[in-house]
Amino acid sequence: MKPTAPRRDWRRIHHSPIFWVGVVMCLAAITIYVLSDDLSWRPGAR
């Protein structure tokens, strides 16, 4: 019987501060893109 390596529990990723920093940065990027009015609402109007 061979010992198994401990596997990381990915269900607890939301406890990591790095995860939340990434979430905040992604939401900030989406917000800036939408509010910048740069091709976000009317992609064909140039």
XYZ file of C-alpha atoms in Angstrom:
46
model
C 0.000 0.000 0.000
C 1.554 3.247 -1.100
C 1.058 6.459 0.896
C -0.883 9.156 -0.880
C 0.206 12.765 -0.886
C -2.148 15.137 0.908
C -4.348 16.895 -1.603
C -5.232 20.537 -1.296
C -8.883 21.277 -0.609
C -9.820 23.782 -3.346
C -13.235 24.392 -1.800
C -11.544 26.605 0.780
C -9.925 28.928 -1.767
C -12.291 31.741 -0.744
C -10.486 31.923 2.611
C -7.321 33.144 0.893
C -6.686 36.908 0.822
C -5.039 36.521 -2.591
C -8.335 35.210 -3.986
C -10.234 38.253 -2.703
C -7.613 40.656 -4.060
C -8.074 39.017 -7.462
C -11.869 39.268 -7.232
C -11.714 42.967 -6.320
C -9.258 43.697 -9.140
C -11.440 41.885 -11.693
C -14.554 43.740 -10.557
C -12.676 47.052 -10.669
C -11.500 46.328 -14.217
C -15.038 45.462 -15.342
C -16.436 48.602 -13.696
C -13.802 50.863 -15.261
C -14.410 49.314 -18.678
C -18.173 49.768 -18.508
C -18.034 53.292 -17.083
C -15.361 54.462 -19.532
C -17.909 54.346 -22.390
C -15.167 52.904 -24.603
C -16.833 50.318 -26.840
C -18.626 48.848 -23.866
C -22.176 49.818 -24.823
C -22.020 50.346 -28.587
C -19.361 48.206 -30.237
C -20.332 49.133 -33.808
C -20.518 52.936 -33.429
C -17.199 54.408 -34.517
